[in-house]
mmCIF file of C-alpha atoms in Angstrom:
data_model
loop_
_atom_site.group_PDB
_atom_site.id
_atom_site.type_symbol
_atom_site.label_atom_id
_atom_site.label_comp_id
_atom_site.label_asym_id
_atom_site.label_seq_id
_atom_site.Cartn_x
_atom_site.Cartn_y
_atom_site.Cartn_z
ATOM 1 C CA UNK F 27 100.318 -0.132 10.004
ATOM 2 C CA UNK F 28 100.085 1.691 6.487
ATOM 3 C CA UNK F 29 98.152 -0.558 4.941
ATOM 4 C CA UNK F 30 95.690 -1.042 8.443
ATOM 5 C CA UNK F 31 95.146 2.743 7.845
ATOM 6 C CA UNK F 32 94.494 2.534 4.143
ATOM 7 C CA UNK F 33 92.135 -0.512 4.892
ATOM 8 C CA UNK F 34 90.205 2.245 7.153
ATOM 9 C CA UNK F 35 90.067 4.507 5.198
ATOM 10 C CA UNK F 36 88.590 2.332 2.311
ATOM 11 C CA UNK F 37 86.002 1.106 4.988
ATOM 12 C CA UNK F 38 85.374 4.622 5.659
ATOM 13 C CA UNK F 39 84.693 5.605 2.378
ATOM 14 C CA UNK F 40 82.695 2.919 1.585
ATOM 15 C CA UNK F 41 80.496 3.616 4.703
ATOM 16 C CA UNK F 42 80.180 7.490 3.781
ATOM 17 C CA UNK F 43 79.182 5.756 -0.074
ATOM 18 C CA UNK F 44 76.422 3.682 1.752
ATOM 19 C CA UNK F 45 75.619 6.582 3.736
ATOM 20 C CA UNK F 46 75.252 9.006 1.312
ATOM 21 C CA UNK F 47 72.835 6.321 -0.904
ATOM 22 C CA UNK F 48 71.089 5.724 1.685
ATOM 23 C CA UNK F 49 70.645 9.165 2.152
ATOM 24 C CA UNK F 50 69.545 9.802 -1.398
ATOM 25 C CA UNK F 51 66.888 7.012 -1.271
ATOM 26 C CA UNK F 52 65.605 7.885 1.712
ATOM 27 C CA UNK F 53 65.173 11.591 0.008
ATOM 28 C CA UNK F 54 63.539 9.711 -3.082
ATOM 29 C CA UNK F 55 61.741 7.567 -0.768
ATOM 30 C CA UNK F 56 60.395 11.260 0.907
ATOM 31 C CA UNK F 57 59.779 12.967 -2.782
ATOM 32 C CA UNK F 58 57.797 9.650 -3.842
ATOM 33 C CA UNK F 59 55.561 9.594 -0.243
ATOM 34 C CA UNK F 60 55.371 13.652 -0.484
ATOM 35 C CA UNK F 61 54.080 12.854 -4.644
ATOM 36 C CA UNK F 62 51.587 10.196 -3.253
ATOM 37 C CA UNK F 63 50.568 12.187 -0.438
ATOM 38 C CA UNK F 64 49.915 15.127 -2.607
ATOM 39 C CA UNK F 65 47.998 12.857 -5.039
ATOM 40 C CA UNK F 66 45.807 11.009 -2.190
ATOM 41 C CA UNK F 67 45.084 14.803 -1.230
ATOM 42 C CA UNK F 68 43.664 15.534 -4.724
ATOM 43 C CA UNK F 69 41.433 12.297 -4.924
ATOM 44 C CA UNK F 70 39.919 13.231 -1.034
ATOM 45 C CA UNK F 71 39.547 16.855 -2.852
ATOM 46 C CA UNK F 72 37.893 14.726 -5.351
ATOM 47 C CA UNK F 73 36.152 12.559 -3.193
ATOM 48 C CA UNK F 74 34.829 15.159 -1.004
ATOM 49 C CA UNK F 75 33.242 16.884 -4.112
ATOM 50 C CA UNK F 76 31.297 13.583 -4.962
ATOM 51 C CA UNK F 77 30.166 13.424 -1.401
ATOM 52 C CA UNK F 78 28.740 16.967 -1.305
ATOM 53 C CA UNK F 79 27.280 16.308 -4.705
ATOM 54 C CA UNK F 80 26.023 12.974 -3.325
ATOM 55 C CA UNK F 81 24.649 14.528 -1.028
ATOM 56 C CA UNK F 82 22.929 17.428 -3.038
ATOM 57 C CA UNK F 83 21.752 14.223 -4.798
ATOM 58 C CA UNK F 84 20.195 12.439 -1.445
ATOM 59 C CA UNK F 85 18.405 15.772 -0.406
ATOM 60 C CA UNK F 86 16.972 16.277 -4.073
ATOM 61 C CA UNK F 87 15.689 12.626 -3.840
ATOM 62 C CA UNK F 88 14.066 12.990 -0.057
ATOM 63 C CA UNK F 89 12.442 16.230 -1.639
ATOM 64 C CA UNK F 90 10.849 14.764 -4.457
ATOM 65 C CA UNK F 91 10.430 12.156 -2.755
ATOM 66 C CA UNK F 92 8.170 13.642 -0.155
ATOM 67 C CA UNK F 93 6.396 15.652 -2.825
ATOM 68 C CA UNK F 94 5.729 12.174 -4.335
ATOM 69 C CA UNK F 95 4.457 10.988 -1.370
ATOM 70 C CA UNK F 96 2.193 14.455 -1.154
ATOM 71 C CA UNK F 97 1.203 13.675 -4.747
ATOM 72 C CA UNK F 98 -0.049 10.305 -3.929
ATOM 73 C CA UNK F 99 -1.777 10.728 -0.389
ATOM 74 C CA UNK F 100 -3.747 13.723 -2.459
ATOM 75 C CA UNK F 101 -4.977 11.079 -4.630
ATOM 76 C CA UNK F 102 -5.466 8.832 -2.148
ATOM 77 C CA UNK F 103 -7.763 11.309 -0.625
ATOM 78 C CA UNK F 104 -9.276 12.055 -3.753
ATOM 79 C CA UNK F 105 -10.079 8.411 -4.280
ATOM 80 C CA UNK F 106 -11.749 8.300 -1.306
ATOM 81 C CA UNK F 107 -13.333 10.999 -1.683
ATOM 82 C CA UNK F 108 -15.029 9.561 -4.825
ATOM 83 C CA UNK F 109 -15.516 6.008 -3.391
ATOM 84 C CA UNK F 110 -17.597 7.844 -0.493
ATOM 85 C CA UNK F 111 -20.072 8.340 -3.666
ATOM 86 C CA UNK F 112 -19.769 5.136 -5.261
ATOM 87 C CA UNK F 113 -22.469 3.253 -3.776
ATOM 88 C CA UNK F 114 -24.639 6.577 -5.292
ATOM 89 C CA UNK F 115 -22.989 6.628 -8.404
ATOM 90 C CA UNK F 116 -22.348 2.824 -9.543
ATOM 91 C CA UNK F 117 -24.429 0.358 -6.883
ATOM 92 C CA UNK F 118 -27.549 2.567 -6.252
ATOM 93 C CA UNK F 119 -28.829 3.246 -9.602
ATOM 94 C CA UNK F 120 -27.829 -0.022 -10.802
ATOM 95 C CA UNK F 121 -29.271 -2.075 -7.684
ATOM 96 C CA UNK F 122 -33.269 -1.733 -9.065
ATOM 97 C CA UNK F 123 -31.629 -3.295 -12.514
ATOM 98 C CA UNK F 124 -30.208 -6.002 -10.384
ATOM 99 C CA UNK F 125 -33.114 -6.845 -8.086
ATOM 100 C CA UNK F 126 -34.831 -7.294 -11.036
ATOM 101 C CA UNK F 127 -32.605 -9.445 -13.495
ATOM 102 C CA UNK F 128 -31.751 -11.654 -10.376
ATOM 103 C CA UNK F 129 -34.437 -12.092 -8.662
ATOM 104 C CA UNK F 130 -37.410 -10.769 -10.240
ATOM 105 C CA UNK F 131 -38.218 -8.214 -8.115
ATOM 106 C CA UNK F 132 -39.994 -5.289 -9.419
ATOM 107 C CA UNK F 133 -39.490 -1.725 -8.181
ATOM 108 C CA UNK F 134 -43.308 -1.947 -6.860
ATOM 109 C CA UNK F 135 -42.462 -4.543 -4.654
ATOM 110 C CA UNK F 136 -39.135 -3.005 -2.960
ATOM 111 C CA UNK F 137 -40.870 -1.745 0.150
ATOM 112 C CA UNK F 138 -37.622 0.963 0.527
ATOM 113 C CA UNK F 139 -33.717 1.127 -0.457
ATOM 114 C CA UNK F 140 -31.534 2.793 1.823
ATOM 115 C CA UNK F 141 -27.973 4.576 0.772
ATOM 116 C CA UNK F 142 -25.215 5.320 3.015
ATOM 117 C CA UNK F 143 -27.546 4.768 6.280
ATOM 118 C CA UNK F 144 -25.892 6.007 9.653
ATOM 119 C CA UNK F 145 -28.360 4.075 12.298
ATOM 120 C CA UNK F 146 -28.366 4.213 16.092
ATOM 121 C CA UNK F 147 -29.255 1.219 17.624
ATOM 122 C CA UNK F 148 -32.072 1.049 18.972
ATOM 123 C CA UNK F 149 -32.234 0.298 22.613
ATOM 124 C CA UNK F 150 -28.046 0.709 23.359
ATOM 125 C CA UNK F 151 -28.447 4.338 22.369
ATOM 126 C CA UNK F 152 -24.000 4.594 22.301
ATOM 127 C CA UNK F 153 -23.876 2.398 19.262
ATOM 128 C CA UNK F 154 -23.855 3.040 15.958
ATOM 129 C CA UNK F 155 -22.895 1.553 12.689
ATOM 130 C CA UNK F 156 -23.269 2.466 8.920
ATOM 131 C CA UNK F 157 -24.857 0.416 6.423
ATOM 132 C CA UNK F 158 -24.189 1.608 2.231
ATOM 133 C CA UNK F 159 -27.365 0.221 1.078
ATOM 134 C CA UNK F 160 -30.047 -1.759 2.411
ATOM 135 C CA UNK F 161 -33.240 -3.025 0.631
ATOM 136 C CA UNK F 162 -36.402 -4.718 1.350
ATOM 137 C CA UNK F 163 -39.455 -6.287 0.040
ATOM 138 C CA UNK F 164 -42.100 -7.974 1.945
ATOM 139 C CA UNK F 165 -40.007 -11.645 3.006
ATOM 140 C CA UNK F 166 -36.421 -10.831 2.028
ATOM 141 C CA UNK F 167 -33.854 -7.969 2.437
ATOM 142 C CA UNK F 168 -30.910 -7.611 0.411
ATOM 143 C CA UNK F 169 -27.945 -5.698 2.393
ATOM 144 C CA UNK F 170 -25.184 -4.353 0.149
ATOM 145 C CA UNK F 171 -21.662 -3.475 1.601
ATOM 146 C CA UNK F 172 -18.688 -1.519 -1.237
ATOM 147 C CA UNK F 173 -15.187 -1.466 -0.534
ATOM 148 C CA UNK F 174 -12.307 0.044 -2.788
ATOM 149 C CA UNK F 175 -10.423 -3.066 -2.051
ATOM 150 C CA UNK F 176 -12.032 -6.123 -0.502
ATOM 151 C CA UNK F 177 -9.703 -7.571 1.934
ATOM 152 C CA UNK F 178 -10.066 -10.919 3.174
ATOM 153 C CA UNK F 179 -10.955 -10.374 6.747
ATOM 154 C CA UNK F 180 -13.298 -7.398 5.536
ATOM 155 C CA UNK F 181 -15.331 -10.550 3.504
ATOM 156 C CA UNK F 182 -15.154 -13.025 6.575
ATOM 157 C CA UNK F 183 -16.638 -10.288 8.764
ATOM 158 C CA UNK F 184 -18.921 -9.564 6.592
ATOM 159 C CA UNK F 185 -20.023 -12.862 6.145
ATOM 160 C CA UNK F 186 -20.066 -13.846 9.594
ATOM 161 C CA UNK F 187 -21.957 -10.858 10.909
ATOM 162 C CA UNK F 188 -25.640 -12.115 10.311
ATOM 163 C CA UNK F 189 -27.059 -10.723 13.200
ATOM 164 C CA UNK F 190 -26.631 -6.679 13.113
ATOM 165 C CA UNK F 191 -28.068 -5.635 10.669
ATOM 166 C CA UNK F 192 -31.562 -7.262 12.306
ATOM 167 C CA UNK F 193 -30.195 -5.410 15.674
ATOM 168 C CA UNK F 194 -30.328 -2.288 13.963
ATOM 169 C CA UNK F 195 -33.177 -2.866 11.924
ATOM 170 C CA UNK F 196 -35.645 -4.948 14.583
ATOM 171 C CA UNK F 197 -38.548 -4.261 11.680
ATOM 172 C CA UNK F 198 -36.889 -6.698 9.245
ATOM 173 C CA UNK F 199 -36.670 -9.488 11.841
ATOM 174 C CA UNK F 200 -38.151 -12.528 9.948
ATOM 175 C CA UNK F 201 -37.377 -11.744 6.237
ATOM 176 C CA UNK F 202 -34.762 -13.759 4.793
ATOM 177 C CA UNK F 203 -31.098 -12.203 4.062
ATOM 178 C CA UNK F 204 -29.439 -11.404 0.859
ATOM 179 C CA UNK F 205 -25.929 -10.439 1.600
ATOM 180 C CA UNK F 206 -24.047 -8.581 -1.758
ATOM 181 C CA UNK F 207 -20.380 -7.170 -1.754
ATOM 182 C CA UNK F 208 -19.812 -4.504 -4.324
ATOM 183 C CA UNK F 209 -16.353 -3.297 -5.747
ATOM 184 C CA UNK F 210 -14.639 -1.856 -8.725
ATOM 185 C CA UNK F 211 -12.547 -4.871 -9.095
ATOM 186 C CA UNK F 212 -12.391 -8.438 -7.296
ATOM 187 C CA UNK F 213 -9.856 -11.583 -7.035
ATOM 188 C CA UNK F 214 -10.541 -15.178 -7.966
ATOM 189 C CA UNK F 215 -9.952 -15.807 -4.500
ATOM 190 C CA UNK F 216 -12.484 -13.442 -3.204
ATOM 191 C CA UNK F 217 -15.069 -14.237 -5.587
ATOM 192 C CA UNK F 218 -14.508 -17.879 -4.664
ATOM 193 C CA UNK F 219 -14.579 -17.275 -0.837
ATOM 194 C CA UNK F 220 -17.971 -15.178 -1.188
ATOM 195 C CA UNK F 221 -19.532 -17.748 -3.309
ATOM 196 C CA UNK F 222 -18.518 -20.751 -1.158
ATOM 197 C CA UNK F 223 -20.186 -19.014 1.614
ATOM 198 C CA UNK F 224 -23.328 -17.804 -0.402
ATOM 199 C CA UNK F 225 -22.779 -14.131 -0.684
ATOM 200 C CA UNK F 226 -22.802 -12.686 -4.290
ATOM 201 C CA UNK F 227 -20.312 -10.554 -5.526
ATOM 202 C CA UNK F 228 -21.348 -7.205 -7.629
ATOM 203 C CA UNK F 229 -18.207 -6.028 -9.585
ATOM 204 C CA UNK F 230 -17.717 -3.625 -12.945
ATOM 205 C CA UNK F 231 -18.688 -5.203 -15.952
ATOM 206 C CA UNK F 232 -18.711 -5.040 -19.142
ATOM 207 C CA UNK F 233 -20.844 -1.650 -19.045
ATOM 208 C CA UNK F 234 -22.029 -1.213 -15.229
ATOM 209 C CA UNK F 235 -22.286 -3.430 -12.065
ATOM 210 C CA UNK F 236 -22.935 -7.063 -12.585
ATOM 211 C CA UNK F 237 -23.265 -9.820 -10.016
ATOM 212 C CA UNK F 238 -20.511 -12.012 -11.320
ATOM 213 C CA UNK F 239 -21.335 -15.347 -9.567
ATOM 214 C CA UNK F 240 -25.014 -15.180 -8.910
ATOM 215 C CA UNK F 241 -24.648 -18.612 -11.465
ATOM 216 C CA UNK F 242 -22.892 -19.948 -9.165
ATOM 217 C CA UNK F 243 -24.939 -19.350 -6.105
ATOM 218 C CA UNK F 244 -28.568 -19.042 -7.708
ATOM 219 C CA UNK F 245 -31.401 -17.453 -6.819
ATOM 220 C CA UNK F 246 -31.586 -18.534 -3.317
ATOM 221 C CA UNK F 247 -28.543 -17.504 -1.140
#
């Protein structure tokens, strides 16, 4: 019986032992979650500081970059602005030079050169359509069309339209069509599309305009 109680009360101790480590791990347990809580509160802190300066970032960066995009639609316009007096600046005065080095043609025999030509047609009074230069001599006009960037389909329409410009222009019926693309700048590839369809190409040169595959083509297109 004595040694039934001692045996309890050895059990009990031991349990109250258990108890009491369990105890003081689960308060270590609490002081290390409470340290790692208080840490993980300090890196959101952190975290949340990055984001607003993340975000300061993002709306600095949609800012300039709308003022970019101000910046470059400004010279956009201003580049079209000055392309809308290309033909008179580059292709007009240089177009005499050209008529002449290319196909002999004297300025006494150019019957008229028009520039930037807005013409009705002439019996369907609703259409209209604008022609950069056009030129004419007694048997052959020479119609001139300047883009800032000569894209593809542009040239295929271009080429393919060999009827309007008579529609418009009923008095040059007859005379024989010189069709000439002008640009700053041209690709291999658009060069070589003009020329395979016989339609020179007038580009910058070394010093002004320059047709820069009338070797190609010849005299005759």
């Amino acid at each position: 019986m004595a040694m039934n109680m001692r045996e309890r009360v050895d059990s009990l101790e031991n349990a109250l032992k258990e108890l009491a480590y369990a105890g003081r791990h689960t308060e270590m347990t609490v002081d290390r979650l409470a340290e790692e809580l208080k840490e993980f509160k300090g890196e959101m802190a952190a975290f949340k500081g990055e984001m607003a300066d993340f975000k300061d970032e993002m709306l600095a960066f949609k800012e300039e970059s709308r003022r970019a995009t101000r910046r470059m639609n400004q010279q956009w316009g201003s580049l079209a602005n000055k392309m809308g007096t290309f033909v008179e600046d580059m292709v007009f005065p240089n177009f005499p030079h050209i008529l002449a080095r290319y196909f002999g043609i004297g300025e006494d025999e150019v019957d008229e050169i028009m520039v930037n030509r807005l013409k009705r047609h002439p019996t369907v009074r609703s259409r209209r359509k604008e022609f950069d230069l056009i030129a004419w001599t007694a048997d052959i006009v020479f119609w001139n069309e300047t883009k800032v960037s000569p894209k593809m389909r542009y040239l295929v329409e271009l080429v393919e339209d060999t009827e309007s410009i008579f529609e418009f222009f009923p008095e040059l019926v007859g005379k024989r069509l010189v069709k000439i693309v002008s640009s700053l700048a041209m690709t291999t590839e658009e060069v070589d599309y003009l020329t395979k369809n016989r339609c020179y190409a007038m580009a910058l040169g070394d010093e002004t305009m320059d047709l820069v595959n009338f070797e190609q083509i010849g005299g005759a297109a």
